[in-house]
XYZ file of C-alpha atoms in Angstrom:
263
model
C 105.734 98.988 75.915
C 102.861 101.863 77.663
C 102.083 101.996 81.033
C 98.912 100.224 80.359
C 100.427 97.216 78.511
C 103.139 97.153 81.565
C 100.345 96.899 84.279
C 97.185 95.394 82.386
C 96.751 91.448 83.759
C 93.725 90.553 81.378
C 93.331 87.288 80.905
C 95.567 86.075 83.990
C 94.025 84.454 86.916
C 94.965 85.148 90.614
C 94.810 83.473 93.686
C 94.319 86.360 97.230
C 94.543 84.632 100.586
C 92.500 86.397 103.678
C 90.417 88.421 101.126
C 87.520 89.181 102.774
C 89.195 92.626 104.332
C 91.957 95.356 104.989
C 94.881 94.025 102.577
C 93.943 91.303 101.285
C 90.761 92.902 99.928
C 92.461 95.625 98.698
C 94.973 93.128 96.738
C 92.008 91.580 94.963
C 90.642 94.560 93.866
C 93.324 96.137 92.320
C 94.456 92.397 90.493
C 90.651 92.634 89.425
C 90.680 96.087 88.000
C 93.050 95.283 85.969
C 92.087 92.475 84.103
C 92.629 89.775 86.161
C 90.186 87.036 87.652
C 90.553 86.762 91.079
C 89.969 83.618 93.355
C 89.577 85.288 96.715
C 89.838 83.463 99.893
C 89.179 83.258 103.382
C 88.330 81.737 106.788
C 85.879 83.970 107.090
C 83.108 82.957 104.689
C 80.496 85.693 105.709
C 83.014 88.338 105.071
C 84.569 87.160 102.484
C 80.880 86.982 100.487
C 79.967 90.187 101.236
C 83.376 92.231 100.232
C 83.479 89.739 96.501
C 79.718 90.819 96.448
C 81.248 94.504 96.356
C 83.992 93.472 93.590
C 81.247 91.403 90.941
C 78.861 94.502 91.522
C 81.340 96.260 89.478
C 81.460 93.036 86.106
C 85.269 92.579 88.578
C 85.609 88.737 87.687
C 85.951 87.319 91.404
C 85.112 83.835 93.105
C 85.440 82.584 96.237
C 86.603 79.717 98.230
C 86.583 79.174 102.066
C 90.250 78.390 103.152
C 91.680 77.727 106.861
C 95.364 78.509 105.992
C 96.382 76.599 109.790
C 94.850 73.607 107.495
C 98.032 73.275 105.230
C 96.685 70.627 103.061
C 93.725 72.379 102.411
C 95.563 74.949 101.342
C 97.183 72.749 98.554
C 94.180 71.319 97.447
C 91.919 75.108 97.502
C 95.531 76.518 95.187
C 94.693 72.749 92.928
C 90.638 74.230 92.811
C 91.490 77.888 92.240
C 94.004 76.817 88.979
C 91.407 74.157 87.869
C 88.744 76.784 87.509
C 90.586 79.684 86.153
C 92.413 77.075 83.238
C 95.884 78.034 84.749
C 96.827 80.463 88.130
C 99.829 84.126 86.858
C 98.931 85.229 90.377
C 99.321 84.164 94.330
C 99.124 86.068 97.395
C 100.102 84.692 100.262
C 98.616 87.419 102.462
C 96.451 85.506 105.132
C 97.863 85.639 109.170
C 97.631 86.716 112.295
C 99.196 89.029 115.142
C 100.361 88.278 118.080
C 98.953 90.685 120.274
C 100.605 93.503 121.976
C 104.865 93.593 122.069
C 107.219 93.976 124.627
C 107.366 97.206 125.912
C 103.581 96.607 127.105
C 102.328 95.208 130.688
C 101.251 92.238 128.375
C 104.086 92.005 125.718
C 107.263 90.209 127.465
C 109.143 86.802 126.945
C 107.377 85.854 129.615
C 104.001 86.718 129.014
C 104.254 84.067 125.982
C 102.145 81.111 125.842
C 103.910 78.338 124.014
C 100.998 76.703 122.089
C 99.598 80.225 120.936
C 103.212 80.673 119.944
C 103.214 77.181 118.296
C 100.182 78.697 116.655
C 101.191 81.795 115.135
C 104.409 79.779 113.295
C 102.168 77.501 111.212
C 99.284 80.170 110.325
C 101.958 82.751 109.648
C 105.210 81.188 108.429
C 104.119 78.061 107.318
C 101.260 78.440 106.341
C 103.002 80.393 104.036
C 106.086 77.979 102.697
C 102.726 75.331 101.726
C 101.215 78.456 99.843
C 104.491 79.360 97.934
C 105.180 75.223 97.458
C 100.956 74.735 95.821
C 101.744 77.880 93.912
C 104.897 77.120 92.197
C 103.459 73.834 91.469
C 101.188 75.620 89.144
C 103.632 77.837 87.620
C 106.731 75.986 86.968
C 105.635 73.858 84.105
C 104.001 77.012 82.017
C 107.283 79.049 82.988
C 105.455 81.667 84.573
C 104.442 82.997 87.906
C 104.007 86.062 90.294
C 103.935 84.872 93.737
C 103.651 88.011 96.592
C 103.723 87.269 100.236
C 103.054 89.439 102.884
C 105.777 90.022 105.003
C 106.101 93.276 107.432
C 108.631 95.714 108.708
C 108.600 93.876 112.062
C 110.463 91.469 109.936
C 113.338 93.852 109.193
C 113.609 95.265 112.755
C 112.643 94.713 116.365
C 109.779 96.294 117.194
C 108.162 97.074 120.318
C 104.351 97.160 119.642
C 104.332 93.888 118.353
C 104.328 90.318 120.148
C 107.244 87.934 119.749
C 105.639 84.932 117.430
C 104.725 88.033 115.067
C 108.448 89.407 114.248
C 109.939 86.088 114.427
C 107.548 84.587 111.304
C 107.725 87.800 109.506
C 111.708 88.141 109.912
C 111.303 84.187 108.937
C 109.279 85.207 105.592
C 111.745 87.191 104.563
C 114.272 85.538 104.344
C 112.263 82.318 103.252
C 111.178 84.718 99.898
C 114.771 85.472 98.846
C 115.349 81.808 99.038
C 112.289 80.425 97.206
C 113.216 83.246 94.983
C 116.769 81.563 94.019
C 115.488 77.906 93.239
C 112.001 79.138 90.869
C 113.994 81.969 89.023
C 115.264 79.821 86.233
C 111.984 78.982 85.257
C 110.456 82.744 85.223
C 108.423 82.486 88.461
C 109.050 85.417 90.526
C 108.618 85.558 94.205
C 108.765 88.869 96.349
C 107.234 90.404 99.430
C 105.370 93.131 100.696
C 106.705 94.651 104.400
C 104.131 96.874 105.336
C 104.318 99.422 108.403
C 101.440 99.705 110.191
C 97.873 99.837 108.389
C 94.139 100.452 109.048
C 92.956 96.979 109.003
C 91.308 94.523 111.313
C 94.194 92.312 112.291
C 94.326 92.386 115.835
C 91.138 92.725 116.507
C 91.316 96.347 114.859
C 93.882 97.216 117.583
C 95.015 99.983 115.525
C 91.407 101.962 114.851
C 91.706 103.072 118.459
C 92.983 106.280 119.142
C 95.256 105.525 121.905
C 96.870 101.960 119.900
C 96.966 103.991 117.102
C 98.786 107.223 118.544
C 101.630 104.351 119.695
C 102.169 103.409 116.217
C 102.239 106.914 114.697
C 104.565 107.896 116.660
C 106.923 104.816 114.733
C 106.225 106.337 111.212
C 107.822 108.882 109.947
C 105.081 110.304 107.878
C 103.175 110.908 111.105
C 100.022 108.347 110.194
C 99.036 105.915 109.754
C 98.610 103.887 106.033
C 95.152 102.878 104.393
C 94.469 99.477 102.620
C 94.385 101.233 98.801
C 98.108 102.285 99.621
C 99.118 99.162 99.198
C 97.605 98.298 95.857
C 100.255 99.983 93.985
C 103.389 98.149 94.848
C 101.099 94.659 94.324
C 100.041 95.877 90.950
C 104.044 96.551 90.221
C 105.217 93.317 91.255
C 101.999 91.050 90.210
C 102.780 92.643 86.038
C 105.341 93.100 83.643
C 106.634 95.956 85.287
C 108.566 93.585 87.239
C 109.952 90.987 85.088
C 113.609 91.628 86.501
C 112.715 91.649 90.123
C 112.849 88.641 92.017
C 113.575 88.047 96.157
C 113.013 91.149 97.390
C 111.357 92.479 100.544
C 110.160 96.080 99.972
C 108.897 98.410 103.044
C 105.735 100.317 102.355
C 105.650 101.668 105.800
C 105.700 105.666 105.904
C 109.368 105.427 106.246
C 109.134 103.506 109.620
C 112.063 100.894 108.848
C 114.130 104.229 107.711
C 114.057 105.217 111.178
């Protein structure tokens, strides 16, 4: 098999949550560029439409649906709608999520400042919605004995992270084991599930606080490569996990973090 054949997604159908910008947009872009039809979903419809238009103008196969992943029932119905639209679902990226704000070594990020209502909201969006997405995606894939599920975890889920809030770290750590647990059940149906674990990337999560120089400098100190990643740098890993090239990979959580998790 040639490299082109190995990574070719022509004729496949993909679904990406949180696709209006940042890592989700980068995921949708690379999947579409390599032949997949992509259903981009997001709660921010205006931004979603503008982002989708950018890709559609390039001749890529793009469609959109509004989705608030806090509405768990909407996740299932939206995935069903996407599957009906395309006639199948081969690739699902569970990417949407929220920041929990500053971490414990900041004046406002200690455990005494954690609001439990906000904690519940974060776990619903960053963890429970991911489980519902995995379950709904696998329901479409298992009868066809094929599927690729890609979950966005975080390096903050692999270790203690002094710059990330408690709710975020707790949810991302749980996601890592959720992926492993799901892999055990789905493997016999040839449905793979893997997680990408990004370090600091220049996105709008947390209100885009990584674009603030003083905040960015704190995160850069945690990265051996001495910089923050850009969304396009996640595309190679996502394409690998979505393609034939990863046919014997499942239950993995792969850091993409400039060496942060190695330090």
